[in-house]
mmCIF file with all atom_site columns, C-alpha atoms in Angstrom:
data_model
loop_
_atom_site.group_PDB
_atom_site.id
_atom_site.type_symbol
_atom_site.label_atom_id
_atom_site.label_alt_id
_atom_site.label_comp_id
_atom_site.label_asym_id
_atom_site.label_entity_id
_atom_site.label_seq_id
_atom_site.pdbx_PDB_ins_code
_atom_site.Cartn_x
_atom_site.Cartn_y
_atom_site.Cartn_z
_atom_site.occupancy
_atom_site.B_iso_or_equiv
_atom_site.pdbx_formal_charge
_atom_site.auth_seq_id
_atom_site.auth_comp_id
_atom_site.auth_asym_id
_atom_site.auth_atom_id
_atom_site.pdbx_PDB_model_num
ATOM 1   C CA . GLU A 1 1   ? 0.000   0.000  0.000   1.00 52.00 ? 117 GLU A CA 1
ATOM 2   C CA . THR A 1 2   ? 1.482   3.332  -1.055  1.00 66.00 ? 118 THR A CA 1
ATOM 3   C CA . GLY A 1 3   ? 1.382   6.054  1.578   1.00 90.00 ? 119 GLY A CA 1
ATOM 4   C CA . VAL A 1 4   ? 0.907   9.778  1.147   1.00 95.00 ? 120 VAL A CA 1
ATOM 5   C CA . THR A 1 5   ? 3.780   11.397 -0.707  1.00 96.00 ? 121 THR A CA 1
ATOM 6   C CA . GLN A 1 6   ? 4.551   15.097 -0.985  1.00 97.00 ? 122 GLN A CA 1
ATOM 7   C CA . SER A 1 7   ? 6.921   17.103 -3.140  1.00 97.00 ? 123 SER A CA 1
ATOM 8   C CA . PRO A 1 8   ? 9.162   18.931 -2.843  1.00 97.00 ? 124 PRO A CA 1
ATOM 9   C CA . THR A 1 9   ? 10.492  18.253 0.657   1.00 96.00 ? 125 THR A CA 1
ATOM 10  C CA . HIS A 1 10  ? 12.045  21.685 1.062   1.00 96.00 ? 126 HIS A CA 1
ATOM 11  C CA . LEU A 1 11  ? 11.521  24.963 -0.709  1.00 96.00 ? 127 LEU A CA 1
ATOM 12  C CA . ILE A 1 12  ? 12.831  28.508 -0.344  1.00 98.00 ? 128 ILE A CA 1
ATOM 13  C CA . LYS A 1 13  ? 10.862  31.353 -1.914  1.00 98.00 ? 129 LYS A CA 1
ATOM 14  C CA . THR A 1 14  ? 11.020  35.125 -1.866  1.00 98.00 ? 130 THR A CA 1
ATOM 15  C CA . ARG A 1 15  ? 8.240   37.269 -0.427  1.00 98.00 ? 131 ARG A CA 1
ATOM 16  C CA . GLY A 1 16  ? 5.654   38.067 -3.088  1.00 98.00 ? 132 GLY A CA 1
ATOM 17  C CA . GLN A 1 17  ? 6.332   34.948 -5.148  1.00 98.00 ? 133 GLN A CA 1
ATOM 18  C CA . GLN A 1 18  ? 3.921   32.090 -5.799  1.00 98.00 ? 134 GLN A CA 1
ATOM 19  C CA . VAL A 1 19  ? 4.422   28.443 -4.850  1.00 98.00 ? 135 VAL A CA 1
ATOM 20  C CA . THR A 1 20  ? 2.815   25.109 -5.755  1.00 98.00 ? 136 THR A CA 1
ATOM 21  C CA . LEU A 1 21  ? 3.066   22.080 -3.489  1.00 98.00 ? 137 LEU A CA 1
ATOM 22  C CA . ARG A 1 22  ? 2.043   18.602 -4.598  1.00 98.00 ? 138 ARG A CA 1
ATOM 23  C CA . CYS A 1 23  ? 0.557   15.566 -2.904  1.00 97.00 ? 139 CYS A CA 1
ATOM 24  C CA . SER A 1 24  ? -0.278  12.013 -3.935  1.00 94.00 ? 140 SER A CA 1
ATOM 25  C CA . SER A 1 25  ? -2.981  10.386 -1.827  1.00 91.00 ? 141 SER A CA 1
ATOM 26  C CA . GLN A 1 26  ? -2.751  6.986  -0.214  1.00 86.00 ? 142 GLN A CA 1
ATOM 27  C CA . SER A 1 27  ? -4.156  4.246  -2.414  1.00 83.00 ? 143 SER A CA 1
ATOM 28  C CA . GLY A 1 28  ? -7.937  3.945  -2.025  1.00 82.00 ? 144 GLY A CA 1
ATOM 29  C CA . HIS A 1 29  ? -8.378  7.368  -0.418  1.00 85.00 ? 145 HIS A CA 1
ATOM 30  C CA . ASN A 1 30  ? -10.672 9.871  -2.131  1.00 86.00 ? 146 ASN A CA 1
ATOM 31  C CA . THR A 1 31  ? -10.352 12.873 0.177   1.00 90.00 ? 147 THR A CA 1
ATOM 32  C CA . VAL A 1 32  ? -7.322  15.090 0.613   1.00 93.00 ? 148 VAL A CA 1
ATOM 33  C CA . SER A 1 33  ? -6.745  17.815 3.189   1.00 95.00 ? 149 SER A CA 1
ATOM 34  C CA . TRP A 1 34  ? -3.993  20.368 3.591   1.00 97.00 ? 150 TRP A CA 1
ATOM 35  C CA . TYR A 1 35  ? -2.645  21.682 6.870   1.00 97.00 ? 151 TYR A CA 1
ATOM 36  C CA . GLN A 1 36  ? -0.121  24.353 7.833   1.00 98.00 ? 152 GLN A CA 1
ATOM 37  C CA . GLN A 1 37  ? 2.113   23.711 10.827  1.00 97.00 ? 153 GLN A CA 1
ATOM 38  C CA . ALA A 1 38  ? 4.135   26.586 12.237  1.00 95.00 ? 154 ALA A CA 1
ATOM 39  C CA . LEU A 1 39  ? 7.137   25.791 14.393  1.00 92.00 ? 155 LEU A CA 1
ATOM 40  C CA . GLY A 1 40  ? 6.081   24.585 17.839  1.00 90.00 ? 156 GLY A CA 1
ATOM 41  C CA . GLN A 1 41  ? 2.388   24.505 16.942  1.00 93.00 ? 157 GLN A CA 1
ATOM 42  C CA . GLY A 1 42  ? -0.136  21.882 15.946  1.00 95.00 ? 158 GLY A CA 1
ATOM 43  C CA . PRO A 1 43  ? -1.257  21.652 12.310  1.00 97.00 ? 159 PRO A CA 1
ATOM 44  C CA . GLN A 1 44  ? -3.929  24.138 11.232  1.00 97.00 ? 160 GLN A CA 1
ATOM 45  C CA . PHE A 1 45  ? -6.567  23.070 8.694   1.00 95.00 ? 161 PHE A CA 1
ATOM 46  C CA . ILE A 1 46  ? -6.356  24.949 5.390   1.00 97.00 ? 162 ILE A CA 1
ATOM 47  C CA . PHE A 1 47  ? -8.937  23.136 3.233   1.00 95.00 ? 163 PHE A CA 1
ATOM 48  C CA . GLN A 1 48  ? -10.189 19.760 2.073   1.00 93.00 ? 164 GLN A CA 1
ATOM 49  C CA . TYR A 1 49  ? -11.012 18.394 -1.375  1.00 93.00 ? 165 TYR A CA 1
ATOM 50  C CA . TYR A 1 50  ? -13.421 15.639 -2.313  1.00 90.00 ? 166 TYR A CA 1
ATOM 51  C CA . ARG A 1 51  ? -14.460 14.759 -5.855  1.00 89.00 ? 167 ARG A CA 1
ATOM 52  C CA . GLU A 1 52  ? -12.317 17.617 -7.134  1.00 91.00 ? 168 GLU A CA 1
ATOM 53  C CA . GLU A 1 53  ? -14.363 20.192 -5.183  1.00 92.00 ? 169 GLU A CA 1
ATOM 54  C CA . GLU A 1 54  ? -13.405 22.165 -2.093  1.00 91.00 ? 170 GLU A CA 1
ATOM 55  C CA . ASN A 1 55  ? -15.246 20.557 0.822   1.00 88.00 ? 171 ASN A CA 1
ATOM 56  C CA . GLY A 1 56  ? -14.457 22.748 3.797   1.00 89.00 ? 172 GLY A CA 1
ATOM 57  C CA . ARG A 1 57  ? -12.004 25.553 4.460   1.00 93.00 ? 173 ARG A CA 1
ATOM 58  C CA . GLY A 1 58  ? -10.231 26.844 7.523   1.00 93.00 ? 174 GLY A CA 1
ATOM 59  C CA . ASN A 1 59  ? -9.369  30.424 8.400   1.00 94.00 ? 175 ASN A CA 1
ATOM 60  C CA . PHE A 1 60  ? -6.980  31.062 5.514   1.00 97.00 ? 176 PHE A CA 1
ATOM 61  C CA . PRO A 1 61  ? -7.166  33.878 2.922   1.00 97.00 ? 177 PRO A CA 1
ATOM 62  C CA . PRO A 1 62  ? -8.108  33.289 -0.739  1.00 97.00 ? 178 PRO A CA 1
ATOM 63  C CA . ARG A 1 63  ? -4.468  33.442 -1.826  1.00 98.00 ? 179 ARG A CA 1
ATOM 64  C CA . PHE A 1 64  ? -4.347  29.859 -0.544  1.00 98.00 ? 180 PHE A CA 1
ATOM 65  C CA . SER A 1 65  ? -6.010  27.733 -3.209  1.00 97.00 ? 181 SER A CA 1
ATOM 66  C CA . GLY A 1 66  ? -6.011  24.122 -4.232  1.00 96.00 ? 182 GLY A CA 1
ATOM 67  C CA . LEU A 1 67  ? -6.881  21.498 -6.781  1.00 96.00 ? 183 LEU A CA 1
ATOM 68  C CA . GLN A 1 68  ? -7.731  17.820 -6.678  1.00 95.00 ? 184 GLN A CA 1
ATOM 69  C CA . PHE A 1 69  ? -7.257  15.708 -9.779  1.00 93.00 ? 185 PHE A CA 1
ATOM 70  C CA . PRO A 1 70  ? -9.257  12.653 -10.976 1.00 91.00 ? 186 PRO A CA 1
ATOM 71  C CA . ASN A 1 71  ? -6.560  10.353 -9.574  1.00 87.00 ? 187 ASN A CA 1
ATOM 72  C CA . TYR A 1 72  ? -7.096  12.042 -6.166  1.00 86.00 ? 188 TYR A CA 1
ATOM 73  C CA . SER A 1 73  ? -3.699  13.749 -6.177  1.00 92.00 ? 189 SER A CA 1
ATOM 74  C CA . SER A 1 74  ? -3.733  17.374 -5.131  1.00 96.00 ? 190 SER A CA 1
ATOM 75  C CA . GLU A 1 75  ? -1.961  20.706 -5.299  1.00 97.00 ? 191 GLU A CA 1
ATOM 76  C CA . LEU A 1 76  ? -1.762  23.576 -2.847  1.00 98.00 ? 192 LEU A CA 1
ATOM 77  C CA . ASN A 1 77  ? -1.053  26.975 -4.378  1.00 98.00 ? 193 ASN A CA 1
ATOM 78  C CA . VAL A 1 78  ? -0.086  30.028 -2.388  1.00 98.00 ? 194 VAL A CA 1
ATOM 79  C CA . ASN A 1 79  ? 0.095   33.431 -4.086  1.00 98.00 ? 195 ASN A CA 1
ATOM 80  C CA . ALA A 1 80  ? 1.801   36.614 -2.894  1.00 98.00 ? 196 ALA A CA 1
ATOM 81  C CA . LEU A 1 81  ? 3.912   34.794 -0.311  1.00 98.00 ? 197 LEU A CA 1
ATOM 82  C CA . GLU A 1 82  ? 4.404   36.451 3.048   1.00 98.00 ? 198 GLU A CA 1
ATOM 83  C CA . LEU A 1 83  ? 7.119   35.807 5.631   1.00 98.00 ? 199 LEU A CA 1
ATOM 84  C CA . ASP A 1 84  ? 4.487   34.288 7.964   1.00 97.00 ? 200 ASP A CA 1
ATOM 85  C CA . ASP A 1 85  ? 3.752   31.619 5.350   1.00 98.00 ? 201 ASP A CA 1
ATOM 86  C CA . SER A 1 86  ? 7.003   29.931 6.363   1.00 98.00 ? 202 SER A CA 1
ATOM 87  C CA . ALA A 1 87  ? 5.887   26.597 7.820   1.00 97.00 ? 203 ALA A CA 1
ATOM 88  C CA . LEU A 1 88  ? 5.627   22.862 7.290   1.00 98.00 ? 204 LEU A CA 1
ATOM 89  C CA . TYR A 1 89  ? 2.776   22.133 4.863   1.00 98.00 ? 205 TYR A CA 1
ATOM 90  C CA . LEU A 1 90  ? 1.148   18.774 5.381   1.00 98.00 ? 206 LEU A CA 1
ATOM 91  C CA . CYS A 1 91  ? -1.109  16.816 3.103   1.00 97.00 ? 207 CYS A CA 1
ATOM 92  C CA . ALA A 1 92  ? -3.410  14.173 4.549   1.00 95.00 ? 208 ALA A CA 1
ATOM 93  C CA . SER A 1 93  ? -5.606  11.650 2.781   1.00 92.00 ? 209 SER A CA 1
ATOM 94  C CA . SER A 1 94  ? -8.655  9.831  4.053   1.00 87.00 ? 210 SER A CA 1
ATOM 95  C CA . THR A 1 95  ? -11.882 8.222  2.933   1.00 81.00 ? 211 THR A CA 1
ATOM 96  C CA . THR A 1 96  ? -15.363 9.635  3.316   1.00 71.00 ? 212 THR A CA 1
ATOM 97  C CA . GLU A 1 97  ? -16.276 6.628  5.456   1.00 68.00 ? 213 GLU A CA 1
ATOM 98  C CA . GLN A 1 98  ? -13.628 7.251  8.085   1.00 69.00 ? 214 GLN A CA 1
ATOM 99  C CA . GLY A 1 99  ? -12.389 10.426 9.688   1.00 72.00 ? 215 GLY A CA 1
ATOM 100 C CA . VAL A 1 100 ? -8.918  9.011  10.198  1.00 84.00 ? 216 VAL A CA 1
ATOM 101 C CA . ALA A 1 101 ? -6.318  10.920 8.186   1.00 90.00 ? 217 ALA A CA 1
ATOM 102 C CA . PHE A 1 102 ? -2.897  9.740  7.122   1.00 93.00 ? 218 PHE A CA 1
ATOM 103 C CA . PHE A 1 103 ? -0.222  12.359 6.616   1.00 95.00 ? 219 PHE A CA 1
ATOM 104 C CA . GLY A 1 104 ? 2.671   12.769 4.250   1.00 96.00 ? 220 GLY A CA 1
ATOM 105 C CA . GLN A 1 105 ? 6.126   13.875 5.331   1.00 96.00 ? 221 GLN A CA 1
ATOM 106 C CA . GLY A 1 106 ? 5.370   17.494 4.553   1.00 97.00 ? 222 GLY A CA 1
ATOM 107 C CA . THR A 1 107 ? 6.960   20.266 2.551   1.00 98.00 ? 223 THR A CA 1
ATOM 108 C CA . ARG A 1 108 ? 9.004   22.752 4.531   1.00 97.00 ? 224 ARG A CA 1
ATOM 109 C CA . LEU A 1 109 ? 8.515   26.189 2.978   1.00 98.00 ? 225 LEU A CA 1
ATOM 110 C CA . THR A 1 110 ? 10.770  29.072 3.897   1.00 98.00 ? 226 THR A CA 1
ATOM 111 C CA . VAL A 1 111 ? 9.856   32.556 2.703   1.00 98.00 ? 227 VAL A CA 1
ATOM 112 C CA . VAL A 1 112 ? 12.680  35.096 2.785   1.00 98.00 ? 228 VAL A CA 1
ATOM 113 C CA . GLN B 2 1   ? -10.306 29.845 24.450  1.00 73.00 ? 300 GLN B CA 1
ATOM 114 C CA . LYS B 2 2   ? -8.870  27.316 22.027  1.00 80.00 ? 301 LYS B CA 1
ATOM 115 C CA . GLU B 2 3   ? -11.112 24.452 20.935  1.00 90.00 ? 302 GLU B CA 1
ATOM 116 C CA . VAL B 2 4   ? -8.447  21.943 21.967  1.00 94.00 ? 303 VAL B CA 1
ATOM 117 C CA . GLU B 2 5   ? -6.002  22.515 24.805  1.00 95.00 ? 304 GLU B CA 1
ATOM 118 C CA . GLN B 2 6   ? -2.882  20.395 25.207  1.00 95.00 ? 305 GLN B CA 1
ATOM 119 C CA . ASP B 2 7   ? -0.099  20.792 27.747  1.00 84.00 ? 306 ASP B CA 1
ATOM 120 C CA . PRO B 2 8   ? 2.930   21.704 25.600  1.00 77.00 ? 307 PRO B CA 1
ATOM 121 C CA . GLY B 2 9   ? 5.458   20.265 28.033  1.00 82.00 ? 308 GLY B CA 1
ATOM 122 C CA . PRO B 2 10  ? 8.284   19.600 27.514  1.00 92.00 ? 309 PRO B CA 1
ATOM 123 C CA . LEU B 2 11  ? 8.007   16.327 29.394  1.00 95.00 ? 310 LEU B CA 1
ATOM 124 C CA . SER B 2 12  ? 11.099  14.342 30.344  1.00 97.00 ? 311 SER B CA 1
ATOM 125 C CA . VAL B 2 13  ? 10.881  10.849 31.859  1.00 97.00 ? 312 VAL B CA 1
ATOM 126 C CA . PRO B 2 14  ? 13.276  7.942  32.529  1.00 97.00 ? 313 PRO B CA 1
ATOM 127 C CA . GLU B 2 15  ? 13.133  4.850  30.360  1.00 98.00 ? 314 GLU B CA 1
ATOM 128 C CA . GLY B 2 16  ? 10.461  2.427  31.536  1.00 97.00 ? 315 GLY B CA 1
ATOM 129 C CA . ALA B 2 17  ? 8.208   5.103  33.019  1.00 97.00 ? 316 ALA B CA 1
ATOM 130 C CA . ILE B 2 18  ? 4.485   5.370  32.355  1.00 97.00 ? 317 ILE B CA 1
ATOM 131 C CA . VAL B 2 19  ? 3.689   8.517  30.413  1.00 97.00 ? 318 VAL B CA 1
ATOM 132 C CA . SER B 2 20  ? 0.346   10.308 30.509  1.00 96.00 ? 319 SER B CA 1
ATOM 133 C CA . LEU B 2 21  ? -0.515  12.836 27.816  1.00 97.00 ? 320 LEU B CA 1
ATOM 134 C CA . ASN B 2 22  ? -3.752  14.792 27.916  1.00 96.00 ? 321 ASN B CA 1
ATOM 135 C CA . CYS B 2 23  ? -6.023  17.084 25.955  1.00 97.00 ? 322 CYS B CA 1
ATOM 136 C CA . THR B 2 24  ? -9.223  18.882 26.853  1.00 96.00 ? 323 THR B CA 1
ATOM 137 C CA . TYR B 2 25  ? -11.738 20.206 24.384  1.00 95.00 ? 324 TYR B CA 1
ATOM 138 C CA . SER B 2 26  ? -14.759 22.485 24.394  1.00 92.00 ? 325 SER B CA 1
ATOM 139 C CA . ASN B 2 27  ? -16.779 21.497 21.300  1.00 89.00 ? 326 ASN B CA 1
ATOM 140 C CA . SER B 2 28  ? -19.280 18.689 21.904  1.00 88.00 ? 327 SER B CA 1
ATOM 141 C CA . ALA B 2 29  ? -19.509 18.124 18.132  1.00 87.00 ? 328 ALA B CA 1
ATOM 142 C CA . PHE B 2 30  ? -16.190 16.274 18.090  1.00 89.00 ? 329 PHE B CA 1
ATOM 143 C CA . GLN B 2 31  ? -16.959 12.639 17.300  1.00 87.00 ? 330 GLN B CA 1
ATOM 144 C CA . TYR B 2 32  ? -13.618 10.956 16.762  1.00 89.00 ? 331 TYR B CA 1
ATOM 145 C CA . PHE B 2 33  ? -10.352 11.238 18.543  1.00 93.00 ? 332 PHE B CA 1
ATOM 146 C CA . MET B 2 34  ? -6.826  10.538 17.419  1.00 94.00 ? 333 MET B CA 1
ATOM 147 C CA . TRP B 2 35  ? -3.280  10.639 18.684  1.00 97.00 ? 334 TRP B CA 1
ATOM 148 C CA . TYR B 2 36  ? -0.375  11.275 16.344  1.00 97.00 ? 335 TYR B CA 1
ATOM 149 C CA . ARG B 2 37  ? 3.347   11.012 16.953  1.00 97.00 ? 336 ARG B CA 1
ATOM 150 C CA . GLN B 2 38  ? 5.617   13.451 15.160  1.00 97.00 ? 337 GLN B CA 1
ATOM 151 C CA . TYR B 2 39  ? 9.366   13.144 15.009  1.00 95.00 ? 338 TYR B CA 1
ATOM 152 C CA . SER B 2 40  ? 11.373  16.271 14.344  1.00 90.00 ? 339 SER B CA 1
ATOM 153 C CA . ARG B 2 41  ? 10.833  17.646 10.832  1.00 82.00 ? 340 ARG B CA 1
ATOM 154 C CA . LYS B 2 42  ? 8.602   14.721 9.835   1.00 92.00 ? 341 LYS B CA 1
ATOM 155 C CA . GLY B 2 43  ? 4.898   14.342 9.160   1.00 95.00 ? 342 GLY B CA 1
ATOM 156 C CA . PRO B 2 44  ? 2.534   13.169 11.932  1.00 97.00 ? 343 PRO B CA 1
ATOM 157 C CA . GLU B 2 45  ? 2.197   9.382  12.250  1.00 96.00 ? 344 GLU B CA 1
ATOM 158 C CA . LEU B 2 46  ? -1.136  7.975  13.399  1.00 95.00 ? 345 LEU B CA 1
ATOM 159 C CA . LEU B 2 47  ? -0.867  6.079  16.695  1.00 95.00 ? 346 LEU B CA 1
ATOM 160 C CA . MET B 2 48  ? -4.400  5.575  17.948  1.00 94.00 ? 347 MET B CA 1
ATOM 161 C CA . TYR B 2 49  ? -7.938  6.499  17.002  1.00 91.00 ? 348 TYR B CA 1
ATOM 162 C CA . THR B 2 50  ? -11.303 5.961  18.605  1.00 90.00 ? 349 THR B CA 1
ATOM 163 C CA . TYR B 2 51  ? -14.894 6.991  18.025  1.00 85.00 ? 350 TYR B CA 1
ATOM 164 C CA . SER B 2 52  ? -16.357 6.457  21.477  1.00 83.00 ? 351 SER B CA 1
ATOM 165 C CA . SER B 2 53  ? -15.823 7.016  25.170  1.00 87.00 ? 352 SER B CA 1
ATOM 166 C CA . GLY B 2 54  ? -13.762 4.399  26.960  1.00 90.00 ? 353 GLY B CA 1
ATOM 167 C CA . ASN B 2 55  ? -10.358 2.838  26.558  1.00 92.00 ? 354 ASN B CA 1
ATOM 168 C CA . LYS B 2 56  ? -8.610  1.425  23.524  1.00 94.00 ? 355 LYS B CA 1
ATOM 169 C CA . GLU B 2 57  ? -5.373  -0.463 23.875  1.00 95.00 ? 356 GLU B CA 1
ATOM 170 C CA . ASP B 2 58  ? -2.680  -1.219 21.295  1.00 95.00 ? 357 ASP B CA 1
ATOM 171 C CA . GLY B 2 59  ? 0.518   -2.706 22.630  1.00 96.00 ? 358 GLY B CA 1
ATOM 172 C CA . ARG B 2 60  ? 2.145   -0.236 25.001  1.00 97.00 ? 359 ARG B CA 1
ATOM 173 C CA . PHE B 2 61  ? -0.334  2.499  24.098  1.00 97.00 ? 360 PHE B CA 1
ATOM 174 C CA . THR B 2 62  ? -3.768  3.125  25.627  1.00 97.00 ? 361 THR B CA 1
ATOM 175 C CA . ALA B 2 63  ? -6.109  5.860  24.448  1.00 96.00 ? 362 ALA B CA 1
ATOM 176 C CA . GLN B 2 64  ? -8.821  7.013  26.811  1.00 96.00 ? 363 GLN B CA 1
ATOM 177 C CA . VAL B 2 65  ? -11.788 9.224  25.966  1.00 95.00 ? 364 VAL B CA 1
ATOM 178 C CA . ASP B 2 66  ? -14.240 10.752 28.417  1.00 94.00 ? 365 ASP B CA 1
ATOM 179 C CA . LYS B 2 67  ? -16.847 12.638 26.381  1.00 93.00 ? 366 LYS B CA 1
ATOM 180 C CA . SER B 2 68  ? -18.778 13.770 29.451  1.00 93.00 ? 367 SER B CA 1
ATOM 181 C CA . SER B 2 69  ? -15.698 15.587 30.750  1.00 94.00 ? 368 SER B CA 1
ATOM 182 C CA . LYS B 2 70  ? -14.388 16.465 27.266  1.00 94.00 ? 369 LYS B CA 1
ATOM 183 C CA . TYR B 2 71  ? -11.051 14.944 28.162  1.00 95.00 ? 370 TYR B CA 1
ATOM 184 C CA . ILE B 2 72  ? -8.803  12.548 26.235  1.00 96.00 ? 371 ILE B CA 1
ATOM 185 C CA . SER B 2 73  ? -5.594  10.855 27.274  1.00 96.00 ? 372 SER B CA 1
ATOM 186 C CA . LEU B 2 74  ? -2.819  8.747  25.847  1.00 97.00 ? 373 LEU B CA 1
ATOM 187 C CA . PHE B 2 75  ? -0.866  6.447  28.144  1.00 97.00 ? 374 PHE B CA 1
ATOM 188 C CA . ILE B 2 76  ? 2.482   4.957  27.156  1.00 97.00 ? 375 ILE B CA 1
ATOM 189 C CA . ARG B 2 77  ? 3.678   2.026  29.244  1.00 98.00 ? 376 ARG B CA 1
ATOM 190 C CA . ASP B 2 78  ? 7.322   0.968  29.513  1.00 98.00 ? 377 ASP B CA 1
ATOM 191 C CA . SER B 2 79  ? 8.426   4.074  27.651  1.00 98.00 ? 378 SER B CA 1
ATOM 192 C CA . GLN B 2 80  ? 11.478  3.776  25.398  1.00 97.00 ? 379 GLN B CA 1
ATOM 193 C CA . PRO B 2 81  ? 13.981  6.355  24.107  1.00 97.00 ? 380 PRO B CA 1
ATOM 194 C CA . SER B 2 82  ? 12.503  5.765  20.651  1.00 96.00 ? 381 SER B CA 1
ATOM 195 C CA . ASP B 2 83  ? 9.210   7.194  21.992  1.00 97.00 ? 382 ASP B CA 1
ATOM 196 C CA . SER B 2 84  ? 10.888  10.600 22.219  1.00 97.00 ? 383 SER B CA 1
ATOM 197 C CA . ALA B 2 85  ? 8.820   12.798 19.916  1.00 97.00 ? 384 ALA B CA 1
ATOM 198 C CA . THR B 2 86  ? 6.029   15.341 19.897  1.00 97.00 ? 385 THR B CA 1
ATOM 199 C CA . TYR B 2 87  ? 2.585   13.881 20.540  1.00 98.00 ? 386 TYR B CA 1
ATOM 200 C CA . LEU B 2 88  ? -0.433  15.577 19.008  1.00 97.00 ? 387 LEU B CA 1
ATOM 201 C CA . CYS B 2 89  ? -4.047  14.996 19.891  1.00 97.00 ? 388 CYS B CA 1
ATOM 202 C CA . ALA B 2 90  ? -6.469  15.513 16.998  1.00 95.00 ? 389 ALA B CA 1
ATOM 203 C CA . LEU B 2 91  ? -10.238 15.704 17.117  1.00 94.00 ? 390 LEU B CA 1
ATOM 204 C CA . GLY B 2 92  ? -12.706 15.506 14.279  1.00 90.00 ? 391 GLY B CA 1
ATOM 205 C CA . GLY B 2 93  ? -16.393 15.828 13.595  1.00 81.00 ? 392 GLY B CA 1
ATOM 206 C CA . GLY B 2 94  ? -18.913 17.161 11.133  1.00 62.00 ? 393 GLY B CA 1
ATOM 207 C CA . SER B 2 95  ? -19.239 16.649 7.406   1.00 53.00 ? 394 SER B CA 1
ATOM 208 C CA . ALA B 2 96  ? -15.926 18.170 6.354   1.00 53.00 ? 395 ALA B CA 1
ATOM 209 C CA . ARG B 2 97  ? -13.950 15.747 8.500   1.00 69.00 ? 396 ARG B CA 1
ATOM 210 C CA . GLN B 2 98  ? -11.330 18.355 9.216   1.00 87.00 ? 397 GLN B CA 1
ATOM 211 C CA . LEU B 2 99  ? -9.138  17.716 12.224  1.00 92.00 ? 398 LEU B CA 1
ATOM 212 C CA . THR B 2 100 ? -8.520  20.165 15.033  1.00 94.00 ? 399 THR B CA 1
ATOM 213 C CA . PHE B 2 101 ? -5.159  19.608 16.683  1.00 96.00 ? 400 PHE B CA 1
ATOM 214 C CA . GLY B 2 102 ? -3.727  20.378 20.053  1.00 96.00 ? 401 GLY B CA 1
ATOM 215 C CA . SER B 2 103 ? -0.438  22.259 20.125  1.00 95.00 ? 402 SER B CA 1
ATOM 216 C CA . GLY B 2 104 ? 1.527   19.077 20.855  1.00 96.00 ? 403 GLY B CA 1
ATOM 217 C CA . THR B 2 105 ? 3.478   17.766 23.862  1.00 96.00 ? 404 THR B CA 1
ATOM 218 C CA . GLN B 2 106 ? 7.200   17.251 23.425  1.00 96.00 ? 405 GLN B CA 1
ATOM 219 C CA . LEU B 2 107 ? 8.298   14.038 25.169  1.00 97.00 ? 406 LEU B CA 1
ATOM 220 C CA . THR B 2 108 ? 11.858  12.950 25.907  1.00 97.00 ? 407 THR B CA 1
ATOM 221 C CA . VAL B 2 109 ? 12.525  9.471  27.308  1.00 97.00 ? 408 VAL B CA 1
ATOM 222 C CA . LEU B 2 110 ? 15.949  9.314  28.877  1.00 97.00 ? 409 LEU B CA 1
ATOM 223 C CA . PRO B 2 111 ? 17.947  6.042  28.669  1.00 95.00 ? 410 PRO B CA 1
#
């Protein structure tokens, strides 16, 4: 069984730039969620995708956007990067039948 | 007040000790409860999950949920240095199935 994989593992961007992070869901999972984890904090829910539609969103501005593809993989896009966007970005996959989420290793984004 | 409160620690114990990690929550809508372990700079790894009040045991780990008190716990028996990590409680509920996390407790088990 293939787990959740994310790419890239590390990324450095300049303030004002745009970034795209990618995630491949665990086999058999149709729902993908994205979380932001600042240093020393628990993950914060950004949004969730199911059947290629956004299915819930946390308290994040519209410059955070996403996509889910027919194969259930997903992208997180962040426009107009700010210094405070520096964090570990986590992708999690699950099924609609269970609330249990399985996480990838994360992408560490540094904005300078 | 945060929806989920977790003692951030850090917590340091000798090898073999019993560890108790706790979270309290305020939202009665939470229906399922999870504990994740996170090693430094890695993604969270699912340890335990439960959908009801009571105890659930898996090896050295026991998860306990008390919905009436809005209190969840994770017990680690015979703790090992390899258990040194940050432990996150996560609660879920509702149609979106988003998880609300505690801030994490950093545990160090000393050999």
